[in-house]
Coordinates of C-alpha atoms and ligand atoms in Angstrom, one line a residue:
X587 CA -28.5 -27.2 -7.7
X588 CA -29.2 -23.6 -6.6
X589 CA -30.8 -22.1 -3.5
X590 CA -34.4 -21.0 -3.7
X591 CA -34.3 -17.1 -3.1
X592 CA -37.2 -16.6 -0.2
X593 CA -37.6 -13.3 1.4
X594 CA -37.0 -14.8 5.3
X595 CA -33.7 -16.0 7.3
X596 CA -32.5 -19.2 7.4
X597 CA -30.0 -19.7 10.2
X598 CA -28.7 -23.0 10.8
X599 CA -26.5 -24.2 14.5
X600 CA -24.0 -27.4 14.4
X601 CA -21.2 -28.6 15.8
X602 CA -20.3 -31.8 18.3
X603 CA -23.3 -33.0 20.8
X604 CA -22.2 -31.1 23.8
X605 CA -21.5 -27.7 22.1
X606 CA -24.0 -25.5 23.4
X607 CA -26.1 -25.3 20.7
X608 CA -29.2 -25.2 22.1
X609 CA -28.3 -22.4 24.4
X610 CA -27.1 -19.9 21.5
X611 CA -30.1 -20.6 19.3
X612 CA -32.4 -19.5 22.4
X613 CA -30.4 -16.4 23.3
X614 CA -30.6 -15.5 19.7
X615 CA -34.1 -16.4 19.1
X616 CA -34.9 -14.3 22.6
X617 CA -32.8 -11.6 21.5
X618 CA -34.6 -11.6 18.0
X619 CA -37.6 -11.3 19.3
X620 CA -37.5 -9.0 21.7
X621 CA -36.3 -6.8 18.5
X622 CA -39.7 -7.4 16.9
X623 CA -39.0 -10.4 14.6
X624 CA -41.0 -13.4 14.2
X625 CA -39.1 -16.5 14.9
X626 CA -39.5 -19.9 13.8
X627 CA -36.9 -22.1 16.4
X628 CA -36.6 -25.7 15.2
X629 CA -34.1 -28.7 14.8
X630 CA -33.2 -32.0 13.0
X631 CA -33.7 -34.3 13.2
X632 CA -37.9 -34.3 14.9
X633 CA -39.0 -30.6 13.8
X634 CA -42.5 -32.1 12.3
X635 CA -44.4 -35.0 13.4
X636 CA -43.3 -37.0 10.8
X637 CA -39.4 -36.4 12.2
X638 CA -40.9 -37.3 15.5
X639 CA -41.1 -40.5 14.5
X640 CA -37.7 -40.6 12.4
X641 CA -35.8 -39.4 15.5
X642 CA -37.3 -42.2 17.4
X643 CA -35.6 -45.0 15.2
X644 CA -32.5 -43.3 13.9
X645 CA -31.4 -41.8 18.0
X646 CA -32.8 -44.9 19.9
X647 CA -33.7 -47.9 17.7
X648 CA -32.0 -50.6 19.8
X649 CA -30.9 -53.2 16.9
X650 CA -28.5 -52.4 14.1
X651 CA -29.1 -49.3 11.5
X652 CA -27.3 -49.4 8.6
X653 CA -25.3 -46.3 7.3
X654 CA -27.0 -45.9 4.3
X655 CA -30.2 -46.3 6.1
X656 CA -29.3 -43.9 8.9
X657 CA -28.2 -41.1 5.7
X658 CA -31.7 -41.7 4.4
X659 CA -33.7 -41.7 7.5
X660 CA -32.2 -38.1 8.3
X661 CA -32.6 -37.2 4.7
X662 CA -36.5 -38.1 4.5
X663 CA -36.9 -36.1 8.1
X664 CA -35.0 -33.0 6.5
X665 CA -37.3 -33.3 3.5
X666 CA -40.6 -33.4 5.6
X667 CA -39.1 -31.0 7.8
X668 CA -38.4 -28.5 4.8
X669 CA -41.2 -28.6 2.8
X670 CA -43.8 -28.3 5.5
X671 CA -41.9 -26.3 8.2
X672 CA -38.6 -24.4 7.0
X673 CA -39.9 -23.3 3.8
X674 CA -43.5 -22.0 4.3
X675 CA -41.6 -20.0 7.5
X676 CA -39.1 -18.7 5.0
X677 CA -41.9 -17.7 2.4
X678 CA -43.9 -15.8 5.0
X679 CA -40.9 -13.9 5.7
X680 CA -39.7 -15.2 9.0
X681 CA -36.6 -16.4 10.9
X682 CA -35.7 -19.4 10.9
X683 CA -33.2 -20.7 13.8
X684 CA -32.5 -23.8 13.6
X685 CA -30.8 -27.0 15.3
X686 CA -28.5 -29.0 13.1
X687 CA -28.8 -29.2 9.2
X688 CA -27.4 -30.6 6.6
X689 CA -24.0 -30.1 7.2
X690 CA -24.6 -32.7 10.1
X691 CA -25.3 -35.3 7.4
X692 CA -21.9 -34.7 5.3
X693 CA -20.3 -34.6 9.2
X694 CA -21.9 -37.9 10.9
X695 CA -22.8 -39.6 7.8
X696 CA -20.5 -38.1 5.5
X697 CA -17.1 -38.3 7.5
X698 CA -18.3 -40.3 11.2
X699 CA -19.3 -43.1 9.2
X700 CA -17.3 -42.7 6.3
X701 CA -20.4 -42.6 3.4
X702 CA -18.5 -39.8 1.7
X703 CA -19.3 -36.0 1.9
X704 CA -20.3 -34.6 -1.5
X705 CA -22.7 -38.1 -2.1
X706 CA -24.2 -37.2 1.8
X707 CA -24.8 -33.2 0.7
X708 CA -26.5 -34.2 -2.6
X709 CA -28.7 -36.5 -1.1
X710 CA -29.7 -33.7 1.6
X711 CA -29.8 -30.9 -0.7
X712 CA -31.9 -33.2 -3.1
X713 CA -34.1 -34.0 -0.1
X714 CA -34.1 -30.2 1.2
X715 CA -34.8 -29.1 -2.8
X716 CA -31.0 -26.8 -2.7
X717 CA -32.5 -24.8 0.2
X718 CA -28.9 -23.8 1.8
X719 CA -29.1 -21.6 5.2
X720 CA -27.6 -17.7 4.4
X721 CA -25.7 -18.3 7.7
X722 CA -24.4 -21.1 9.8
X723 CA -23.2 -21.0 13.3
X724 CA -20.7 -23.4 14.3
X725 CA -20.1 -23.8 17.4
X726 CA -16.3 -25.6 17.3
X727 CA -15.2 -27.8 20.5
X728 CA -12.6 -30.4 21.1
X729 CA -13.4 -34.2 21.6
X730 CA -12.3 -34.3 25.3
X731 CA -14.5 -30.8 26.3
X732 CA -17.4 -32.0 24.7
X733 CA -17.3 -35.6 26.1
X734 CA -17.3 -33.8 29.8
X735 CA -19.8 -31.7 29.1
X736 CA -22.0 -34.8 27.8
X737 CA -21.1 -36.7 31.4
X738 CA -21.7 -34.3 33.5
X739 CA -25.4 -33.7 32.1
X740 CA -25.6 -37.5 33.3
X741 CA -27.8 -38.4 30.3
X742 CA -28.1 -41.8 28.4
X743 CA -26.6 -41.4 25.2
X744 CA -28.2 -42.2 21.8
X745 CA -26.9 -43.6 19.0
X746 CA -24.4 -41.2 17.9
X747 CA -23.0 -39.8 21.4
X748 CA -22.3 -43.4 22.0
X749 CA -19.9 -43.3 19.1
X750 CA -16.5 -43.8 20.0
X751 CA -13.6 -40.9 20.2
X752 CA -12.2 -41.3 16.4
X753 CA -15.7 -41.1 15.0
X754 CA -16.5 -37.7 17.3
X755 CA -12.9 -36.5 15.9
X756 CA -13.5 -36.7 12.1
X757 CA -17.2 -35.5 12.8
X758 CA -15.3 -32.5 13.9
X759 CA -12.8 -32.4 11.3
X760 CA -15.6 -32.8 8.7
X761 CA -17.3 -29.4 10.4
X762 CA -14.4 -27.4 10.3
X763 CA -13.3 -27.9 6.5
X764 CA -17.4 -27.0 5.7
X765 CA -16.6 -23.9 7.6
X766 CA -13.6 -23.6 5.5
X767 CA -15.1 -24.5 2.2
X768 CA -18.0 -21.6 2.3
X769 CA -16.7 -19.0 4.5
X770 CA -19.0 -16.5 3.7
X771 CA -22.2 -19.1 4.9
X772 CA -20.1 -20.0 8.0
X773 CA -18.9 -18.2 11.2
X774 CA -16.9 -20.4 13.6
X775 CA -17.2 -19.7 17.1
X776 CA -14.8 -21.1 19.9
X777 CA -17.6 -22.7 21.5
X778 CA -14.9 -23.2 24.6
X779 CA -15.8 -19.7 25.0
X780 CA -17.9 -18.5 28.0
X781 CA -22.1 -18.7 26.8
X782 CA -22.6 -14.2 27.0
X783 CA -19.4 -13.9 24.4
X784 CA -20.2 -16.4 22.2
X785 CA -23.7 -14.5 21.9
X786 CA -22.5 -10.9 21.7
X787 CA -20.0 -12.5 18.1
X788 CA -23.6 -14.1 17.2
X789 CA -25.7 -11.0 17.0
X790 CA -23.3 -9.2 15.5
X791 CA -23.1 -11.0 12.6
X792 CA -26.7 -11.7 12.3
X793 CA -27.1 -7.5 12.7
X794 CA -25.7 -7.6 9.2
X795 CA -28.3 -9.9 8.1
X796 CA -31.3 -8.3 9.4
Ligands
TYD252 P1 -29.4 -33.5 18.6 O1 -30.8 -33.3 18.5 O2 -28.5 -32.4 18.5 O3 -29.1 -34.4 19.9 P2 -29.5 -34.0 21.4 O4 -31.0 -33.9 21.5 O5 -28.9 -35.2 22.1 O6 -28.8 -32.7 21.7 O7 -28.9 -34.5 17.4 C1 -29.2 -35.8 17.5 C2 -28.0 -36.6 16.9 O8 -28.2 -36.8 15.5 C3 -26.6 -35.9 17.0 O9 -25.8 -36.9 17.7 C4 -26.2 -35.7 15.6 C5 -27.0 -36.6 14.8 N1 -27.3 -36.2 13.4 C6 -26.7 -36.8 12.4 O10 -26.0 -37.8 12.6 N2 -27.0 -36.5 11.1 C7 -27.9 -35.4 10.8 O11 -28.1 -35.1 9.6 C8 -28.5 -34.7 11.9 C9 -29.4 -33.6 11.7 C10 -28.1 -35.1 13.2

């Protein structure tokens, strides 16, 4: 399946909860736009209404969820989410910054609960029509820094920060041999790092982009 060539910029964020995700894709989306660009900042899974309501079930739905069904639920929010939101953005030229793609699905679904990468990236990239982001930003941390930095923001943790420590590990493991796998899509960033560095290796490598 090949990408759909569209005249905006796709940028995608992943890596462990805990990561800092959020925090790079605002400085970049501030930085962007004080630059002049129009910026489109979004996530996955809950960037359309539709999602909303996906996010709902597959983070907090309190009884059992299987795997197959949790692959599918984030595969139906990535298709809403592309087709109404990330694409249309994309075709009017715009940036696109965005929280977690499909490279969480081969990671969570793929490796945390063991579904198998390539099936879990060609149901997403079936969902998502091929669209693949020209960069993506992952922001690498180990299991024990990430789990501390998920305590000490004191908040209850959904379905998939609940997870135990082996699951977080090969969610991890699964990210970093992506990264490996398509270097020229992927920059890895210590995420470990302090927040101002991190963001200084970030716009420099979206400068090339732009
Ligand atoms: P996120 O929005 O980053 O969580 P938070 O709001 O707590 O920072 O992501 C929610 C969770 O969904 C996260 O634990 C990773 C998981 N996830 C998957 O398992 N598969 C996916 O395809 C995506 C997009 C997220």
């Amino acid at each position: 399946m090949t990408d759909v060539v569209t005249p905006g910029l796709f940028i995608t964020l992943e890596g462990g909860d805990g990561s800092g995700k959020s925090t790079q894709a605002q400085l970049l989306t501030d930085w962007l736009e004080a630059a002049g660009h129009t910026v489109v900042r979004t996530r996955e899974p809950g960037g359309t209404e539709v999602g909303v309501e996906i996010r709902q079930i597959v983070l907090h739905h309190r009884g059992e969820v299987s795997p197959r069904a949790e692959a599918l639920l984030y595969a139906a929010d990535r298709a809403q989410h592309v087709a109404t939101l990330v694409r249309p953005a994309l075709a009017r030229g715009e940036i696109v910054i965005q929280d977690r793609y499909l490279d969480s699905s081969v990671a969570y679904q793929g490796a945390g609960r063991v579904l198998g990468g390539p099936e879990v990236r060609d149901l997403s990239l079936w969902a998502a029509e091929g669209l693949l982001p020209h960069l993506t930003l992952l922001l690498d941390l180990d299991e024990t820094a990430a789990r501390g930095r998920l305590d000490a923001d004191n908040k209850v943790f959904d379905r998939l920060e609940a997870e135990k420590g082996e699951f977080h590990a090969r969610v991890r493991a699964a990210f970093l041999d992506l990264a490996a796998a398509e270097p020229d899509r992927f920059l890895v960033l210590d995420a470990a790092a302090p927040i101002d560095e991190i963001a200084a290796v970030i716009r420099a490598r979206v400068a090339t982009l732009l």
